[in-house]
C-alpha cells in the first residue's frame, strides 16, 4: 500500500473522494451541493450491488499493470485478491471461503489494498464517461465515494441513466435497479452519503433554497444506537459510563452532519437522548417513569453531563456566514 498508493493517487480523477488523503465524504457532499445550485438539478441516483465483491480480477490487474511492471509485485497483488477468508461461526467452527479465487472477482474485505483498488477500478467508469463525451453532451458530472455514485446533469438525465447502465455492464458491475433512479430538483429529493438533497426552508431568512439536511434514515439510525446504549440490560453500569458513550456517539454523529440546516435533526436526536437517559435512570434507581421530579431536564445536562446538540449549531460555519 505504501508503495502503490502514491503511484495511483496521481492518476485518480477529482470526482473520486473515498479513501484519499485530504478528501472526505463531506467534500463529496459539498461538491454535489455546488452542482445542484449551478443548474445541474437532473440527478441520476445510482446504486451498485455488492461493488467490492464484484470487481473482476482480470480487468483490475490490467489497470494495475499499466503502472506496475514488476512481476513480483503483480504476483503479490494477485495473492491478495485471491486470499481465502476464514470466519468463525456461532458454534466456534472455522469456515474458509475461496470465493474470490474461484469466481475471479472481488476485493477482500479488510485488506489494506482493497480501498485503493476499489478506486482504481471505478476510475475506469469516470474516465470512460468523459472519453465517450457524456459529460460534455449532457453537462453530466459524476461524484463518486466508494460504491456511492451520483451523476448531476443539466439535461438528458434519462439518456445518462441508460449509458451508465451500459457502461457498468461492460465493466461487469451490477446496477441495483430497485435503488437506482432519476430525479428532478427541486420537485424531488435524493439521498447521498447520509444527506438528503432538495428544497430547504430558512425560517430565519424567510427563503427557499436547494440544500442538504441529515437524512431521516441517519437520524433514525443514531436514535436506535442511543436506545441500544440505554437499554434495560445496561442498568448495572454507572451513569458516567453511559453518558460518556452517548456523548461520544452524538458528538461524532454531529461532527459529520454539520452541513446545511441541521437544527431540526439535532433537536430530534437531542430529545430522544434525553428521554432514553431519563428512562435508564428511572430503571436503575427503580423510579416510576417519566421521573421528571427526580431527574429534571436541566439535571441531565448540568448534573449528568449529557451533551446538548442544539447548542452546537451556533458554532457551525454556515451559522455565521
Coordinates of C-alpha atoms in Angstrom, one line a residue:
X1 CA 0.0 0.0 0.0
X2 CA 2.8 2.4 0.9
X3 CA 4.4 1.7 -2.5
X4 CA 1.3 1.7 -4.7
X5 CA -0.8 4.5 -3.3
X6 CA 1.4 7.4 -4.4
X7 CA 1.6 5.9 -7.9
X8 CA -2.1 5.6 -8.4
X9 CA -3.1 8.6 -6.4
X10 CA -1.6 10.8 -9.2
X11 CA -4.0 9.2 -11.7
X12 CA -7.2 9.3 -9.7
X13 CA -9.7 11.9 -11.0
X14 CA -11.1 14.7 -8.8
X15 CA -14.5 13.2 -9.0
X16 CA -13.5 10.4 -6.6
X17 CA -13.4 11.2 -2.9
X18 CA -13.2 7.9 -0.9
X19 CA -10.0 6.7 0.9
X20 CA -7.9 9.6 -0.3
X21 CA -5.7 12.0 1.6
X22 CA -7.2 15.4 2.3
X23 CA -10.6 14.3 0.8
X24 CA -13.7 13.2 2.7
X25 CA -17.3 12.3 2.3
X26 CA -18.2 15.9 3.3
X27 CA -16.2 17.2 0.4
X28 CA -18.2 15.0 -1.9
X29 CA -21.5 16.3 -0.3
X30 CA -20.3 19.9 -0.9
X31 CA -19.4 19.1 -4.5
X32 CA -22.9 17.8 -5.2
X33 CA -24.4 20.8 -3.4
X34 CA -22.4 23.1 -5.6
X35 CA -23.5 21.3 -8.8
X36 CA -27.3 21.4 -7.9
X37 CA -27.0 25.1 -7.2
X38 CA -25.4 25.8 -10.6
X39 CA -28.1 24.3 -12.7
X40 CA -27.3 20.6 -12.6
X41 CA -30.5 19.5 -11.0
X42 CA -31.3 16.5 -13.1
X43 CA -29.9 13.6 -11.0
X44 CA -29.0 10.0 -11.7
X45 CA -29.0 8.4 -8.3
X46 CA -27.1 5.2 -8.9
X47 CA -26.6 2.2 -6.6
X48 CA -24.3 -0.8 -7.4
X49 CA -25.0 -4.2 -6.0
X50 CA -22.1 -5.6 -3.9
X51 CA -19.5 -3.5 -5.7
X52 CA -16.5 -4.7 -3.7
X53 CA -17.4 -8.3 -4.2
X54 CA -17.9 -7.8 -8.0
X55 CA -14.7 -6.2 -9.1
X56 CA -13.3 -8.6 -11.8
X57 CA -9.7 -9.6 -11.1
X58 CA -8.5 -9.8 -14.8
X59 CA -9.7 -6.3 -15.7
X60 CA -8.4 -4.9 -12.4
X61 CA -5.0 -6.4 -12.9
X62 CA -4.8 -4.9 -16.4
X63 CA -5.4 -1.5 -14.8
X64 CA -2.6 -2.2 -12.2
X65 CA -0.2 -3.4 -14.9
X66 CA -0.4 -0.1 -16.8
X67 CA 1.6 1.4 -13.9
X68 CA 3.3 -1.6 -12.3
X69 CA 5.6 -3.8 -14.3
X70 CA 7.5 -5.6 -11.5
X71 CA 6.4 -9.3 -11.7
X72 CA 6.9 -9.9 -8.0
X73 CA 4.7 -7.0 -7.1
X74 CA 2.0 -8.1 -9.5
X75 CA 2.1 -11.7 -8.1
X76 CA 1.8 -10.4 -4.6
X77 CA -1.2 -8.3 -5.6
X78 CA -2.8 -11.3 -7.2
X79 CA -2.3 -13.3 -4.0
X80 CA -4.0 -10.5 -2.0
X81 CA -7.0 -10.6 -4.3
X82 CA -7.3 -14.4 -4.2
X83 CA -6.6 -14.8 -0.4
X84 CA -9.1 -17.1 1.3
X85 CA -11.4 -15.7 4.0
X86 CA -11.7 -17.6 7.3
X87 CA -14.6 -16.9 9.6
X88 CA -15.7 -18.5 12.9
X89 CA -19.4 -19.2 13.2
X90 CA -21.6 -19.1 16.3
X91 CA -20.7 -22.7 17.2
X92 CA -16.9 -21.9 17.2
X93 CA -16.3 -23.8 14.0
X94 CA -14.0 -22.2 11.4
X95 CA -15.1 -21.9 7.8
X96 CA -12.8 -21.0 4.9
X97 CA -14.1 -19.4 1.8
X98 CA -12.2 -19.2 -1.5
X99 CA -15.0 -17.4 -3.4
X100 CA -12.7 -14.6 -4.7
X101 CA -10.3 -17.1 -6.2
X102 CA -13.0 -19.5 -7.5
X103 CA -15.0 -16.7 -9.2
X104 CA -12.1 -14.4 -10.2
X105 CA -13.7 -11.3 -8.7
X106 CA -14.0 -9.3 -5.5
X107 CA -11.6 -7.4 -3.3
X108 CA -11.1 -9.0 0.1
X109 CA -12.8 -7.1 3.0
X110 CA -10.2 -5.8 5.4
X111 CA -7.3 -6.0 3.0
X112 CA -5.1 -2.8 3.2
X113 CA -5.2 -2.5 -0.6
X114 CA -8.9 -3.0 -1.2
X115 CA -9.9 0.7 -0.8
X116 CA -7.2 1.7 -3.3
X117 CA -8.3 -1.0 -5.8
X118 CA -11.9 -0.1 -5.5
X119 CA -11.0 3.5 -6.5
X120 CA -8.7 2.3 -9.3
X121 CA -11.5 0.2 -10.9
X122 CA -14.2 2.9 -10.5
X123 CA -11.7 5.2 -12.3
X124 CA -12.4 3.3 -15.5
X125 CA -16.0 4.4 -15.4
X126 CA -15.2 8.0 -14.6
X127 CA -12.6 8.3 -17.4
X128 CA -14.8 6.4 -19.8
X129 CA -17.7 8.7 -19.1
X130 CA -15.6 11.7 -20.2
X131 CA -13.9 9.9 -23.1
X132 CA -17.3 8.9 -24.6
X133 CA -18.4 12.6 -24.4
X134 CA -21.3 12.1 -22.0
X135 CA -20.0 14.7 -19.5
X136 CA -19.9 17.3 -22.2
X137 CA -23.0 16.2 -24.1
X138 CA -25.4 16.5 -21.1
X139 CA -23.2 18.5 -18.8
X140 CA -23.4 15.5 -16.6
X141 CA -20.8 15.4 -13.8
X142 CA -20.0 12.4 -11.6
X143 CA -19.4 12.5 -7.9
X144 CA -18.2 9.2 -6.5
X145 CA -17.5 7.9 -3.0
X146 CA -16.5 4.2 -2.9
X147 CA -19.6 2.4 -4.2
X148 CA -21.9 5.5 -3.9
X149 CA -22.4 7.4 -7.1
X150 CA -24.5 10.3 -8.4
X151 CA -24.5 12.0 -11.8
X152 CA -25.6 15.6 -11.8
X153 CA -26.9 16.6 -15.2
X154 CA -28.1 19.8 -16.7
X155 CA -30.1 17.9 -19.3
X156 CA -30.6 14.4 -20.6
X157 CA -30.8 12.5 -17.3
X158 CA -32.7 9.6 -18.8
X159 CA -30.0 9.2 -21.5
X160 CA -27.4 9.4 -18.9
X161 CA -29.0 6.6 -16.9
X162 CA -29.2 4.4 -19.9
X163 CA -25.5 5.0 -20.8
X164 CA -24.5 4.5 -17.1
X165 CA -26.2 1.0 -17.1
X166 CA -24.5 0.1 -20.4
X167 CA -21.0 1.1 -19.1
X168 CA -21.5 -0.7 -15.8
X169 CA -22.5 -3.9 -17.7
X170 CA -19.3 -3.7 -19.8
X171 CA -17.3 -3.2 -16.6
X172 CA -19.0 -6.4 -15.2
X173 CA -20.7 -4.5 -12.4
X174 CA -24.3 -4.8 -11.5
X175 CA -26.7 -1.9 -11.1
X176 CA -29.2 -2.3 -8.3
X177 CA -32.3 -1.4 -10.3
X178 CA -34.6 -1.1 -7.3
X179 CA -32.4 1.6 -5.8
X180 CA -31.3 3.4 -9.0
X181 CA -33.5 6.2 -10.3
X182 CA -33.5 9.7 -11.9
X183 CA -35.0 12.6 -10.0
X184 CA -35.5 16.3 -10.8
X185 CA -34.8 19.1 -8.4
X186 CA -36.4 21.0 -6.8
X187 CA -39.6 18.9 -7.2
X188 CA -38.0 15.8 -5.9
X189 CA -35.3 14.8 -3.4
X190 CA -32.5 12.2 -3.2
X191 CA -30.1 10.9 -0.6
X192 CA -26.3 10.7 -0.9
X193 CA -23.8 9.9 1.8
X194 CA -26.3 10.3 4.6
X195 CA -27.7 13.7 3.5
X196 CA -31.0 14.4 1.7
X197 CA -30.6 16.9 -1.1
X198 CA -33.6 19.0 -2.1
X199 CA -35.7 22.1 -1.3
X200 CA -34.9 23.5 2.1
X201 CA -36.6 26.3 4.1
X202 CA -34.9 29.0 6.1
X203 CA -37.2 30.3 8.8
X204 CA -34.6 32.9 9.9
X205 CA -34.2 34.4 6.4
X206 CA -37.6 33.5 5.1
X207 CA -36.5 32.0 1.8
X208 CA -36.4 28.7 -0.1
X209 CA -33.2 27.2 -1.4
X210 CA -31.6 24.0 -2.6
X211 CA -29.6 22.4 0.2
X212 CA -28.9 19.5 2.4
X213 CA -30.3 18.1 5.6
X214 CA -29.4 14.9 7.5
X215 CA -31.5 12.1 6.0
X216 CA -34.3 10.5 8.1
X217 CA -32.6 7.1 7.9
X218 CA -29.4 8.5 9.5
X219 CA -31.4 10.3 12.2
X220 CA -33.3 7.0 12.9
X221 CA -30.1 5.0 12.9
X222 CA -28.4 7.2 15.6
X223 CA -31.6 7.1 17.7
X224 CA -31.6 3.3 17.6
X225 CA -28.0 3.3 18.7
X226 CA -28.9 5.6 21.6
X227 CA -31.7 3.3 22.5
X228 CA -29.4 0.3 22.5
X229 CA -26.9 2.0 24.8
X230 CA -29.6 2.9 27.3
X231 CA -31.4 -0.5 27.3
X232 CA -32.6 -2.3 30.4
X233 CA -29.6 -4.6 30.2
X234 CA -27.3 -1.7 30.8
X235 CA -28.7 -0.6 34.2
X236 CA -25.8 -2.3 36.1
X237 CA -23.4 0.2 34.6
X238 CA -22.7 3.6 36.2
X239 CA -24.3 6.8 34.8
X240 CA -20.9 8.3 34.0
X241 CA -20.0 5.5 31.6
X242 CA -23.4 5.6 29.9
X243 CA -23.3 9.4 29.4
X244 CA -19.7 9.3 28.1
X245 CA -20.8 6.7 25.5
X246 CA -23.8 8.8 24.5
X247 CA -21.8 11.9 24.2
X248 CA -19.1 10.3 22.0
X249 CA -21.9 8.9 19.8
X250 CA -23.8 12.1 19.5
X251 CA -20.8 14.4 19.0
X252 CA -19.3 12.0 16.4
X253 CA -22.7 12.0 14.6
X254 CA -23.0 15.8 14.7
X255 CA -19.4 16.3 13.5
X256 CA -20.3 14.6 10.3
X257 CA -23.8 16.0 10.0
X258 CA -22.7 19.7 10.2
X259 CA -23.7 20.9 6.7
X260 CA -26.9 22.9 6.0
X261 CA -29.9 23.4 8.3
X262 CA -29.3 20.7 10.9
X263 CA -31.3 22.2 13.8
X264 CA -34.4 20.0 13.3
X265 CA -32.3 16.8 13.2
X266 CA -30.2 17.9 16.2
X267 CA -33.3 18.6 18.2
X268 CA -34.8 15.2 17.3
X269 CA -31.7 13.3 18.4
X270 CA -31.3 15.5 21.5
X271 CA -34.9 14.9 22.6
X272 CA -34.5 11.1 22.1
X273 CA -31.3 11.0 24.1
X274 CA -32.8 12.9 27.0
X275 CA -35.9 10.7 27.0
X276 CA -33.8 7.5 26.9
X277 CA -31.3 8.6 29.6
X278 CA -34.2 9.5 31.9
X279 CA -35.8 6.1 31.3
X280 CA -32.4 4.4 32.0
X281 CA -32.0 6.4 35.2
X282 CA -35.6 5.5 36.3
X283 CA -34.9 1.8 35.7
X284 CA -31.6 2.0 37.5
X285 CA -33.0 3.7 40.6
X286 CA -36.4 2.0 40.5
X287 CA -38.1 5.3 39.9
X288 CA -41.5 5.3 38.1
X289 CA -41.1 6.7 34.6
X290 CA -41.0 9.5 33.5
X291 CA -39.4 10.7 36.7
X292 CA -39.3 14.4 35.9
X293 CA -39.1 15.4 39.6
X294 CA -36.1 13.3 40.4
X295 CA -34.4 13.7 37.0
X296 CA -35.4 17.1 35.7
X297 CA -34.4 18.2 32.2
X298 CA -31.7 20.5 33.2
X299 CA -30.1 18.0 35.5
X300 CA -29.5 15.6 32.7
X301 CA -27.1 18.2 31.3
X302 CA -25.8 20.0 34.3
X303 CA -25.5 17.1 36.7
X304 CA -25.0 14.1 34.5
X305 CA -23.2 15.9 31.7
X306 CA -25.3 14.9 28.7
X307 CA -24.3 17.0 25.6
X308 CA -26.8 19.4 24.1
X309 CA -26.7 19.2 20.3
X310 CA -28.9 22.2 19.5
X311 CA -26.3 24.4 21.3
X312 CA -23.7 23.3 18.8
X313 CA -25.4 24.9 15.8
X314 CA -24.2 28.4 16.8
X315 CA -20.6 27.3 16.1
X316 CA -21.2 25.8 12.7
X317 CA -19.6 27.7 9.7
X318 CA -22.9 28.4 7.9
X319 CA -24.4 29.9 11.1
X320 CA -22.2 32.9 10.9
X321 CA -21.8 33.1 7.1

